[in-house]
Coordinates of C-alpha atoms and ligand atoms in Angstrom, one line a residue:
A16 CA 43.3 -22.5 -13.7
R17 CA 45.8 -21.0 -11.4
S18 CA 46.8 -17.5 -12.2
G19 CA 50.2 -16.3 -11.1
L20 CA 48.6 -13.4 -9.3
A21 CA 49.7 -12.7 -5.9
V22 CA 47.6 -11.2 -3.2
A23 CA 48.2 -7.6 -2.2
T24 CA 49.0 -8.0 1.4
A25 CA 49.2 -5.4 4.1
A26 CA 52.7 -4.8 3.0
A27 CA 51.7 -3.9 -0.6
P28 CA 51.7 -0.3 -1.6
A29 CA 48.8 1.3 0.2
A30 CA 46.0 2.5 -2.0
V31 CA 45.1 6.2 -1.8
E32 CA 41.9 6.3 0.0
S33 CA 40.2 9.0 -2.0
K34 CA 41.0 7.2 -5.3
T35 CA 39.3 3.9 -4.7
G36 CA 36.5 5.1 -7.0
E37 CA 37.2 3.5 -10.3
R38 CA 38.5 0.3 -9.1
L39 CA 37.1 -3.1 -8.3
T40 CA 38.0 -4.6 -4.9
V41 CA 37.8 -8.4 -4.5
V42 CA 38.1 -9.6 -0.9
Y43 CA 38.2 -13.3 0.0
G44 CA 38.0 -15.3 3.2
S45 CA 39.2 -18.8 2.6
Q46 CA 40.0 -21.8 4.8
T47 CA 40.9 -24.5 2.3
G48 CA 41.7 -22.4 -0.7
N49 CA 38.5 -22.5 -2.7
A50 CA 37.3 -19.0 -2.1
K51 CA 40.9 -17.8 -2.7
R52 CA 41.0 -19.6 -6.1
L53 CA 37.7 -18.1 -7.2
A54 CA 38.6 -14.6 -6.1
E55 CA 41.9 -14.9 -7.9
Q56 CA 40.1 -16.0 -11.0
L57 CA 37.7 -13.1 -10.9
A58 CA 40.5 -10.6 -10.3
A59 CA 42.5 -11.9 -13.2
Q60 CA 39.6 -11.8 -15.5
A61 CA 38.7 -8.2 -14.5
E62 CA 42.3 -7.2 -14.9
A63 CA 42.4 -8.8 -18.4
A64 CA 39.3 -6.8 -19.2
G65 CA 41.3 -3.7 -18.5
L66 CA 39.7 -2.8 -15.2
G67 CA 41.5 -1.6 -12.1
V68 CA 41.5 -4.4 -9.5
R69 CA 42.8 -5.1 -6.2
L70 CA 42.7 -8.5 -4.6
L71 CA 42.9 -8.8 -0.9
R72 CA 42.8 -11.6 1.7
A73 CA 40.2 -10.5 4.3
D74 CA 42.7 -10.0 7.1
A75 CA 44.7 -7.6 4.9
Y76 CA 41.7 -5.5 4.0
P77 CA 42.0 -2.0 5.5
T78 CA 38.5 -1.6 6.9
R79 CA 38.7 2.2 6.9
E80 CA 38.5 2.0 3.1
L81 CA 35.1 0.3 3.1
K82 CA 33.1 3.5 2.8
G83 CA 35.2 4.6 -0.2
E84 CA 34.6 1.5 -2.3
R85 CA 32.8 1.8 -5.5
L86 CA 32.4 -1.9 -6.3
L87 CA 33.2 -4.5 -3.7
Y88 CA 33.0 -8.3 -4.2
L89 CA 33.3 -10.6 -1.2
V90 CA 34.0 -14.3 -1.8
V91 CA 33.8 -16.0 1.6
S92 CA 33.5 -19.5 2.9
T93 CA 31.6 -20.7 5.9
Q94 CA 33.2 -23.4 8.1
G95 CA 31.3 -26.3 9.5
D96 CA 29.0 -24.8 12.1
G97 CA 28.5 -21.3 10.7
D98 CA 32.0 -19.9 11.5
P99 CA 34.0 -17.7 9.2
S100 CA 37.4 -18.8 7.9
D101 CA 40.2 -17.7 10.2
D102 CA 41.4 -15.0 7.8
A103 CA 37.9 -13.4 7.6
R104 CA 37.1 -13.4 11.4
G105 CA 38.2 -9.7 11.8
L106 CA 36.4 -8.4 8.8
V107 CA 33.2 -10.2 9.6
D108 CA 33.3 -8.9 13.2
F109 CA 34.0 -5.4 11.9
I110 CA 31.2 -5.4 9.4
A111 CA 28.7 -7.0 11.9
G112 CA 29.8 -4.7 14.7
K113 CA 28.8 -1.3 15.9
R114 CA 31.9 0.5 14.4
A115 CA 30.9 -0.3 10.9
P116 CA 30.3 2.9 8.9
E117 CA 27.4 3.9 6.7
L118 CA 28.1 2.6 3.2
K119 CA 25.9 4.7 0.9
G120 CA 27.3 4.7 -2.6
V121 CA 29.1 1.4 -2.2
H122 CA 28.0 -1.3 -4.6
Y123 CA 28.7 -4.9 -3.6
A124 CA 28.0 -8.6 -4.2
V125 CA 28.7 -11.7 -2.2
L126 CA 29.6 -15.2 -3.2
G127 CA 29.3 -17.6 -0.3
L128 CA 30.9 -21.0 -0.2
G129 CA 29.8 -23.8 2.1
D130 CA 28.7 -27.3 2.6
S131 CA 25.0 -28.0 2.6
S132 CA 25.3 -31.0 4.8
Y133 CA 25.7 -28.5 7.7
P134 CA 22.6 -26.6 8.9
Q135 CA 24.4 -23.2 8.8
F136 CA 25.0 -23.5 5.1
C137 CA 26.8 -20.4 3.7
A138 CA 25.8 -18.5 6.9
I139 CA 28.8 -16.1 6.7
G140 CA 28.0 -15.0 3.1
A141 CA 24.4 -14.5 4.0
R142 CA 25.2 -12.5 7.1
L143 CA 27.6 -10.2 5.3
D144 CA 25.2 -9.8 2.4
A145 CA 22.4 -8.7 4.8
R146 CA 24.5 -6.5 6.9
L147 CA 26.1 -4.6 4.0
A148 CA 22.6 -3.7 2.8
E149 CA 21.6 -2.6 6.3
L150 CA 24.6 -0.3 6.3
G151 CA 23.2 1.4 3.2
A152 CA 25.3 -0.3 0.5
T153 CA 23.7 -1.3 -2.8
R154 CA 23.5 -5.0 -3.7
A155 CA 24.7 -5.1 -7.3
F156 CA 23.2 -8.5 -7.9
A157 CA 22.1 -11.5 -5.9
R158 CA 24.3 -13.5 -3.6
G159 CA 25.5 -17.0 -4.7
D160 CA 25.5 -19.8 -2.2
A161 CA 27.9 -22.4 -3.6
D162 CA 27.8 -25.9 -2.3
L163 CA 30.6 -28.5 -2.5
D164 CA 30.0 -28.7 -6.3
I165 CA 31.2 -25.1 -6.3
E166 CA 31.2 -24.4 -10.0
T167 CA 27.5 -24.9 -10.4
V168 CA 26.9 -21.7 -8.6
S169 CA 30.2 -19.9 -8.8
G170 CA 30.4 -20.1 -12.6
P171 CA 27.3 -18.0 -13.3
W172 CA 28.1 -15.7 -10.3
L173 CA 31.6 -14.9 -11.6
Q174 CA 30.2 -14.2 -15.1
Q175 CA 27.7 -11.8 -13.7
A176 CA 30.3 -10.2 -11.4
L177 CA 32.6 -9.5 -14.4
A178 CA 29.7 -8.1 -16.5
Q179 CA 28.7 -5.9 -13.7
A180 CA 32.2 -4.6 -13.1
K181 CA 32.6 -3.8 -16.8
D182 CA 29.3 -1.8 -16.6
T183 CA 30.1 0.0 -13.4
L184 CA 33.8 0.9 -13.8
K185 CA 35.7 2.7 -16.5
P186 CA 38.7 0.8 -17.9
A187 CA 41.8 1.2 -15.8
A188 CA 44.0 2.7 -18.5
A189 CA 42.8 6.2 -17.7
H190 CA 43.2 5.6 -13.9
L191 CA 46.5 3.7 -13.8
A192 CA 47.8 5.7 -10.9
T193 CA 44.9 4.6 -8.7
V194 CA 45.5 0.9 -9.2
T195 CA 47.2 -1.3 -6.6
P196 CA 49.2 -3.7 -8.8
L197 CA 48.7 -7.4 -8.2
R198 CA 52.3 -8.4 -7.7
P199 CA 53.1 -11.7 -9.4
I200 CA 55.0 -14.0 -7.2
A201 CA 54.7 -17.3 -8.8
P202 CA 56.6 -16.9 -12.1
A203 CA 54.9 -19.8 -13.8
A204 CA 51.8 -21.7 -12.9
P205 CA 52.6 -25.3 -12.0
T206 CA 51.9 -28.0 -14.6
H207 CA 49.8 -29.9 -12.1
H208 CA 47.0 -28.4 -10.0
R209 CA 43.5 -29.1 -8.9
D210 CA 42.1 -29.4 -12.4
A211 CA 45.1 -31.2 -13.7
P212 CA 46.3 -33.5 -10.9
F213 CA 49.5 -35.5 -10.9
A214 CA 49.3 -39.3 -10.9
A215 CA 51.5 -39.9 -7.8
E216 CA 52.9 -43.3 -7.1
L217 CA 52.2 -44.7 -3.7
I218 CA 55.5 -45.8 -2.2
G219 CA 54.6 -46.5 1.4
N220 CA 51.4 -47.5 3.3
R221 CA 51.7 -48.7 6.8
R222 CA 49.5 -48.9 9.9
L223 CA 50.6 -46.4 12.5
I224 CA 48.7 -48.0 15.4
A225 CA 48.3 -51.5 16.3
R226 CA 44.8 -52.9 15.9
A227 CA 43.6 -54.9 18.9
S228 CA 45.1 -58.3 18.7
S229 CA 45.9 -59.4 22.2
A230 CA 44.3 -62.5 23.5
R231 CA 44.4 -60.9 26.9
G232 CA 41.6 -58.6 25.7
A233 CA 43.8 -55.6 26.0
V234 CA 42.6 -52.2 24.7
A235 CA 41.0 -52.4 21.4
A236 CA 42.2 -49.8 19.0
D237 CA 39.2 -49.7 16.6
K238 CA 40.9 -47.0 14.6
D239 CA 43.1 -47.7 11.6
I240 CA 45.5 -44.8 11.2
R241 CA 47.9 -45.0 8.2
H242 CA 51.2 -43.4 7.3
I243 CA 51.1 -43.0 3.6
E244 CA 54.1 -42.0 1.4
L245 CA 53.6 -40.7 -2.2
S246 CA 56.3 -39.9 -4.7
L247 CA 56.1 -36.5 -6.4
E248 CA 59.1 -37.4 -8.6
D249 CA 58.9 -35.7 -12.1
S250 CA 55.7 -33.8 -11.1
G251 CA 57.2 -30.4 -10.7
L252 CA 55.2 -30.1 -7.5
H253 CA 56.7 -28.5 -4.4
Y254 CA 55.2 -27.8 -1.0
Q255 CA 56.0 -26.0 2.2
P256 CA 55.4 -27.3 5.7
G257 CA 51.8 -26.6 6.5
D258 CA 50.5 -27.2 2.9
A259 CA 47.9 -29.8 2.1
L260 CA 47.8 -32.5 -0.4
G261 CA 44.6 -32.7 -2.4
L262 CA 43.4 -36.1 -3.6
W263 CA 40.7 -36.8 -6.1
P264 CA 39.2 -39.9 -4.6
R265 CA 37.2 -42.6 -6.2
N266 CA 34.4 -44.3 -4.4
P267 CA 34.9 -47.9 -3.2
P268 CA 33.9 -50.3 -6.0
A269 CA 31.9 -52.3 -3.5
L270 CA 29.9 -49.2 -2.7
V271 CA 29.3 -48.5 -6.4
Q272 CA 28.1 -52.0 -6.9
A273 CA 25.7 -51.7 -3.9
V274 CA 24.2 -48.6 -5.4
L275 CA 23.7 -50.3 -8.8
E276 CA 22.2 -53.4 -7.2
T277 CA 19.9 -51.4 -4.9
L278 CA 18.5 -49.4 -7.8
Q279 CA 18.7 -52.3 -10.2
L280 CA 20.7 -50.3 -12.7
D281 CA 23.2 -51.5 -15.3
G282 CA 26.7 -50.3 -14.5
D283 CA 27.7 -50.6 -18.2
A284 CA 24.9 -48.4 -19.5
A285 CA 26.3 -45.2 -21.2
V286 CA 25.0 -42.1 -19.5
A287 CA 25.3 -38.7 -21.0
H288 CA 25.4 -35.7 -18.7
A289 CA 26.7 -32.2 -19.1
G290 CA 28.4 -33.0 -22.4
Q291 CA 30.1 -36.1 -21.2
T292 CA 29.2 -39.7 -21.9
L293 CA 30.5 -42.4 -19.6
P294 CA 29.4 -45.8 -18.3
L295 CA 27.2 -45.4 -15.2
R296 CA 29.8 -47.3 -13.1
Q297 CA 32.4 -44.7 -13.9
W298 CA 30.1 -41.8 -13.2
L299 CA 29.4 -43.3 -9.7
G300 CA 33.0 -44.4 -9.1
E301 CA 34.9 -41.3 -10.2
K302 CA 32.5 -38.4 -10.7
R303 CA 29.9 -38.4 -8.1
E304 CA 29.7 -38.1 -4.3
L305 CA 28.4 -41.2 -2.7
T306 CA 29.9 -41.1 0.8
K307 CA 28.4 -37.8 1.7
L308 CA 24.8 -37.0 1.8
A309 CA 23.3 -33.5 1.4
R310 CA 19.9 -32.0 1.6
P311 CA 19.1 -31.7 -2.2
F312 CA 19.6 -35.4 -2.7
V313 CA 17.3 -36.2 0.3
A314 CA 14.7 -33.9 -1.3
S315 CA 15.0 -35.7 -4.7
H316 CA 14.9 -39.1 -3.1
A317 CA 11.8 -38.1 -1.0
A318 CA 10.1 -37.5 -4.3
H319 CA 11.3 -40.6 -6.0
A320 CA 10.4 -42.8 -3.0
R321 CA 7.2 -40.9 -2.3
S322 CA 8.2 -41.1 1.3
D323 CA 6.1 -39.1 3.8
E324 CA 8.8 -39.8 6.4
L325 CA 11.5 -38.2 4.3
N326 CA 9.2 -35.3 3.4
R327 CA 8.5 -34.6 7.1
L328 CA 12.3 -34.5 7.7
L329 CA 12.6 -31.8 5.1
A330 CA 10.1 -29.5 6.9
P331 CA 11.7 -26.3 8.3
D332 CA 11.0 -27.3 11.9
Q333 CA 12.8 -30.6 11.5
S334 CA 16.2 -29.1 10.7
A335 CA 17.9 -30.8 13.7
S336 CA 16.7 -34.2 12.7
L337 CA 17.7 -33.6 9.1
A338 CA 21.2 -32.5 10.2
E339 CA 21.4 -35.7 12.3
L340 CA 20.4 -37.8 9.3
L341 CA 23.0 -36.0 7.0
S342 CA 25.8 -36.4 9.5
R343 CA 25.4 -40.2 10.0
S344 CA 24.2 -41.3 6.6
Q345 CA 25.5 -41.9 3.1
V346 CA 23.6 -42.0 -0.2
I347 CA 23.4 -45.8 0.0
D348 CA 21.8 -45.7 3.4
L349 CA 19.0 -43.5 2.0
L350 CA 18.5 -45.7 -1.1
Q351 CA 18.4 -48.9 1.0
R352 CA 16.1 -47.5 3.6
Y353 CA 13.5 -45.8 1.4
D354 CA 12.6 -47.7 -1.8
G355 CA 12.5 -45.5 -4.9
A356 CA 13.0 -45.9 -8.6
W357 CA 15.7 -43.9 -10.4
S358 CA 16.9 -43.8 -14.0
A359 CA 20.6 -43.7 -14.5
E360 CA 20.4 -40.2 -16.1
E361 CA 18.3 -38.8 -13.2
L362 CA 20.7 -40.3 -10.7
V363 CA 23.8 -38.8 -12.2
A364 CA 22.1 -35.4 -12.5
A365 CA 20.9 -35.5 -8.9
L366 CA 24.2 -36.6 -7.2
R367 CA 26.8 -33.9 -6.4
P368 CA 30.1 -33.9 -8.3
L369 CA 32.9 -35.6 -6.5
T370 CA 35.3 -33.1 -4.9
P371 CA 38.9 -33.5 -3.8
R372 CA 39.9 -34.2 -0.2
L373 CA 42.7 -32.3 1.5
Y374 CA 45.2 -33.9 3.8
S375 CA 47.7 -31.8 5.8
I376 CA 51.2 -32.9 4.6
A377 CA 53.2 -34.7 7.3
S378 CA 56.7 -34.2 5.9
S379 CA 59.2 -31.6 4.9
Q380 CA 60.8 -31.7 1.5
K381 CA 64.1 -30.8 3.2
A382 CA 63.9 -34.2 4.9
V383 CA 62.1 -36.4 2.3
G384 CA 62.9 -34.8 -1.0
E385 CA 60.4 -35.5 -3.7
E386 CA 58.0 -37.3 -1.4
A387 CA 54.9 -36.3 0.4
H388 CA 53.8 -38.1 3.6
L389 CA 50.3 -38.2 5.0
T390 CA 48.7 -39.3 8.2
V391 CA 45.3 -40.8 7.3
A392 CA 42.5 -42.0 9.6
H393 CA 40.8 -44.8 7.6
V394 CA 37.0 -44.2 7.9
E395 CA 35.4 -47.7 8.0
Y396 CA 32.5 -48.7 10.1
E397 CA 29.6 -51.1 10.3
S398 CA 26.2 -49.5 9.8
E399 CA 22.9 -51.2 10.3
L400 CA 22.8 -51.9 6.6
G401 CA 26.4 -52.9 6.0
L402 CA 30.0 -51.8 5.9
R403 CA 30.7 -48.1 5.1
W404 CA 33.8 -46.2 4.2
G405 CA 35.1 -42.7 3.6
A406 CA 36.0 -42.4 -0.1
A407 CA 39.5 -41.0 0.1
S408 CA 40.7 -42.6 3.3
H409 CA 39.5 -46.0 2.1
Q410 CA 41.2 -45.6 -1.2
L411 CA 44.5 -44.6 0.5
A412 CA 44.3 -47.3 3.2
S413 CA 43.7 -50.0 0.6
A414 CA 46.2 -48.7 -2.0
E415 CA 49.1 -50.9 -2.8
E416 CA 52.7 -49.8 -3.5
G417 CA 53.1 -48.9 -7.2
E418 CA 49.5 -47.7 -7.5
R419 CA 49.1 -44.1 -8.8
L420 CA 46.7 -41.6 -7.3
P421 CA 45.6 -38.2 -8.7
V422 CA 47.0 -35.5 -6.4
F423 CA 47.8 -31.8 -6.3
I424 CA 49.2 -29.3 -3.7
E425 CA 47.0 -26.9 -1.9
A426 CA 49.1 -24.1 -0.4
N427 CA 48.1 -23.0 3.1
E428 CA 49.7 -19.6 3.4
R429 CA 48.2 -19.1 6.9
F430 CA 49.9 -22.0 8.4
R431 CA 53.6 -21.3 8.1
L432 CA 56.6 -21.8 10.2
P433 CA 58.1 -18.5 11.5
A434 CA 60.5 -17.0 8.9
D435 CA 62.8 -16.4 11.9
G436 CA 64.1 -19.8 12.9
S437 CA 65.1 -18.5 16.4
R438 CA 61.4 -18.2 17.3
D439 CA 59.9 -20.9 19.5
I440 CA 56.8 -22.8 18.3
V441 CA 54.0 -24.4 20.2
M442 CA 52.2 -27.2 18.2
I443 CA 48.8 -28.5 19.4
G444 CA 47.9 -31.5 17.4
P445 CA 45.7 -34.3 18.9
G446 CA 44.8 -37.3 16.7
T447 CA 45.7 -36.9 13.0
G448 CA 46.1 -33.2 13.7
V449 CA 49.7 -34.1 14.5
A450 CA 50.4 -34.5 10.8
P451 CA 51.7 -31.1 9.9
F452 CA 53.9 -30.9 13.0
R453 CA 55.9 -33.9 11.9
G454 CA 56.7 -31.7 8.8
F455 CA 57.4 -28.7 11.0
V456 CA 59.9 -30.6 13.2
Q457 CA 61.6 -32.1 10.2
D458 CA 61.9 -28.7 8.5
R459 CA 63.3 -27.0 11.6
A460 CA 65.8 -29.8 12.1
A461 CA 67.0 -29.6 8.5
D462 CA 67.4 -25.8 8.8
G463 CA 69.2 -26.1 12.1
A464 CA 66.6 -23.6 13.5
S465 CA 67.6 -22.6 17.0
G466 CA 64.0 -21.9 18.3
R467 CA 62.4 -24.5 20.6
N468 CA 59.7 -26.9 19.5
W469 CA 56.9 -27.8 21.9
L470 CA 54.4 -30.5 20.9
L471 CA 51.1 -31.3 22.6
F472 CA 49.6 -34.5 21.4
G473 CA 46.5 -36.4 22.5
N474 CA 44.7 -39.6 21.6
P475 CA 42.7 -42.3 23.4
H476 CA 45.4 -44.7 24.6
F477 CA 49.2 -44.6 25.0
R478 CA 49.7 -48.2 24.1
T479 CA 47.8 -48.2 20.8
D480 CA 47.4 -44.6 19.6
F481 CA 50.7 -42.8 20.1
L482 CA 51.2 -41.7 16.5
Y483 CA 54.9 -41.6 15.5
Q484 CA 55.9 -42.5 19.0
T485 CA 59.5 -43.6 18.2
E486 CA 60.1 -40.6 16.0
W487 CA 59.0 -38.1 18.7
Q488 CA 61.1 -39.9 21.3
A489 CA 64.2 -39.9 19.0
A490 CA 63.6 -36.2 18.3
L491 CA 63.4 -35.4 22.0
K492 CA 66.7 -37.3 22.5
S493 CA 68.5 -35.5 19.6
G494 CA 67.3 -32.1 20.7
Q495 CA 65.0 -31.6 17.6
L496 CA 62.0 -31.5 19.9
H497 CA 62.2 -29.7 23.2
R498 CA 59.0 -30.5 24.9
L499 CA 56.4 -33.1 24.5
D500 CA 53.2 -33.2 26.5
L501 CA 50.8 -36.0 26.1
A502 CA 47.1 -36.4 26.8
F503 CA 45.8 -40.0 26.5
S504 CA 42.2 -39.4 27.1
R505 CA 41.0 -42.9 28.0
D506 CA 44.0 -44.2 30.0
Q507 CA 42.4 -43.1 33.3
A508 CA 39.0 -42.7 34.8
H509 CA 38.5 -39.1 33.7
K510 CA 39.2 -37.6 30.3
V511 CA 42.4 -35.8 29.8
Y512 CA 42.7 -33.7 26.7
V513 CA 45.5 -31.5 25.2
Q514 CA 43.8 -28.4 26.6
H515 CA 44.1 -29.8 30.1
R516 CA 47.9 -30.0 29.5
L517 CA 47.9 -26.5 28.2
R518 CA 46.3 -25.3 31.5
E519 CA 48.6 -27.4 33.6
H520 CA 51.6 -25.8 31.9
G521 CA 49.9 -22.4 31.5
R522 CA 52.8 -20.5 33.1
E523 CA 55.4 -21.9 30.6
L524 CA 53.0 -21.4 27.8
Y525 CA 52.6 -17.7 28.7
D526 CA 56.3 -17.3 29.1
W527 CA 56.9 -18.8 25.6
L528 CA 54.3 -16.5 24.1
Q529 CA 55.8 -13.5 25.8
N530 CA 59.1 -14.6 24.4
G531 CA 57.7 -14.4 20.8
A532 CA 56.6 -18.0 20.3
H533 CA 54.2 -18.9 17.4
L534 CA 51.2 -21.1 18.3
Y535 CA 49.7 -23.7 15.9
V536 CA 46.5 -25.8 16.3
C537 CA 45.6 -28.6 13.9
G538 CA 42.8 -31.2 14.1
D539 CA 39.1 -31.3 15.0
A540 CA 37.4 -28.0 14.4
T541 CA 34.0 -28.5 16.1
R542 CA 35.1 -29.4 19.6
M543 CA 38.9 -29.5 20.1
A544 CA 39.8 -26.2 18.4
K545 CA 37.1 -24.4 20.4
D546 CA 38.1 -25.9 23.7
V547 CA 41.8 -25.3 23.0
H548 CA 41.0 -21.6 22.2
A549 CA 39.1 -21.3 25.5
A550 CA 42.1 -22.9 27.4
L551 CA 44.5 -20.5 25.7
L552 CA 42.4 -17.5 26.8
A553 CA 42.2 -18.9 30.3
A554 CA 45.9 -19.4 30.5
I555 CA 46.7 -16.0 29.1
A556 CA 44.2 -14.4 31.6
E557 CA 45.6 -16.3 34.6
H558 CA 49.3 -16.0 33.9
G559 CA 49.2 -12.6 32.2
G560 CA 47.1 -11.1 35.0
R561 CA 44.6 -10.0 32.4
G562 CA 40.8 -9.8 32.4
A563 CA 38.8 -11.9 29.9
E564 CA 38.6 -9.1 27.4
A565 CA 42.3 -8.3 27.6
A566 CA 43.1 -12.0 27.1
E567 CA 41.0 -12.0 24.0
D568 CA 42.8 -8.9 22.7
Y569 CA 46.1 -10.6 23.3
L570 CA 45.1 -13.7 21.4
N571 CA 43.5 -11.6 18.5
D572 CA 46.7 -9.7 18.4
L573 CA 48.7 -12.9 18.1
Q574 CA 46.4 -14.0 15.2
Q575 CA 46.9 -10.6 13.5
Q576 CA 50.6 -11.1 13.7
G577 CA 50.4 -14.5 12.2
R578 CA 51.5 -16.1 15.5
Y579 CA 48.3 -18.1 16.2
A580 CA 47.4 -20.2 13.2
R581 CA 44.9 -23.0 12.8
D582 CA 44.4 -25.8 10.4
V583 CA 41.2 -27.3 11.6
Y584 CA 38.6 -29.4 9.9
Ligands
2AM21 P1 38.1 -39.1 23.3 O1 37.8 -39.7 22.0 O2 38.7 -40.1 24.3 O3 37.0 -38.3 24.0 C1 41.9 -37.5 19.3 O4 40.7 -37.7 18.7 C2 41.8 -37.2 20.7 O5 41.1 -36.0 20.9 C3 41.1 -38.3 21.5 O6 41.9 -38.6 22.6 C4 39.8 -37.7 21.9 O7 39.3 -38.1 23.1 C5 40.2 -36.3 22.0 N1 39.1 -35.3 22.1 C6 37.8 -35.5 22.1 N2 37.1 -34.4 22.3 C7 38.0 -33.4 22.5 C8 38.0 -32.0 22.8 N3 36.8 -31.4 22.9 N4 39.1 -31.4 23.0 C9 40.3 -32.0 22.9 N5 40.4 -33.3 22.6 C10 39.3 -34.0 22.4

């Protein structure tokens, strides 16, 4: 449940350093909102229990106050390959670094969030946990490492955290003066949220790029990118440009059928699990992850299939091979490749709960009213054993007008247009990363913002992959878009990416930044965002006449000011 609690930001009344003693501090680092949600929940419960609490986003945490903490809880996520969330970067560096103070007398506990299909599962939580102990702080209780089925681990951890806080701290009443109030900003919690989604009607579903059709054997666009429009009418839901839409997907019925057939299980059989009884088909279609594979299921299936090959993959020295398997396989691949018998009950218990998928919203309500638009890459490919899909993207791509889909809004406070419309913005969004920038440009146009808008977009081919081509060209013509630089990677012998365009126009980029521009990056996290980051550093070094370290300081400073924001996945 959403609390109406706001985060004490850097602008909130500063706590008096010497009086942090009888207060609980909850700090979160969150990329997609899960860590934030849990931290808010914990802070609200502690506050309801009469304890003094302050809740801070990691980048608003005054690190000089670390050594004065009595009880500190960190709720932090790990991104893909072992990186912190953008908001926790500074805090993680500080705690890991040489300037971190001795922390004798500080009690703490860490809840890590992550995705066990990556080898560096919950690495940031683990690193902070170990380092705080090294600095002399006392671990109040064991770290939790929550996987995508977050609640399994976060539930007990939060309970323990609350109990520990009650034991350690005196109620706040006697210490009111020392408490930083949690300022409510949202007057009422929205009716619809993650745990109570809105059934939104699909009102538009069109292909954005042409699939190969030409008899002349022209470039084959093997990708199916969709422009999806959903109605939020009567939902009470509102969003800001930069926010994401959460969708509770269901698995493709053909995939559920394939699992049932492979395991020779009856889809109509009633299965009871965790206090709920549903037909197996419904468990698999609506409640369990089938399109993602994680280590725990591989381990269970290794036992069910008595497979030496799978058991070998689970050995510590095989982690690279296991990671490779996890990244290119689904549950069905494992079941089909390694014969093993499962009962319906065991299967439901072993599979992870289905989790919502987030899509950056590609529209502004100032332009589209009670609609939300999405740019969706339909994941569909032929594997050795048959056709495979991504759950949410396949559901969206195959949805017909009039169908209703369970959705909610996930706010993304770190990816916001400048409050001052006269600021310039630079938007770097290759592939479907362009989505939020369509919303940005719509919003600035509706506001009559005077700042300039510069978009850098890239994709394989001009002819087939120029997403929203006519809209961008119209926006250029009408003056809503001021610069458009394109990187079609496969239209020439050598690859051209958005970061190459950044370097080519490094001088202008630097001038824009010096002039107060805000920078945004959206799209692929593992390769693109890292390469773009490096290109930004290089451009700043070259055109700002700075050394590598000074360029890094410059970019860090932009990030601190909220002028370098990323929405990468
Ligand atoms: P490629 O697939 O031709 O290599 C959207 O996916 C676009 O991003 C594609 O044109 C893709 O090019 C490109 N891309 C791939 N790797 C990238 C990287 N490291 N940095 C920037 N763009 C990249």
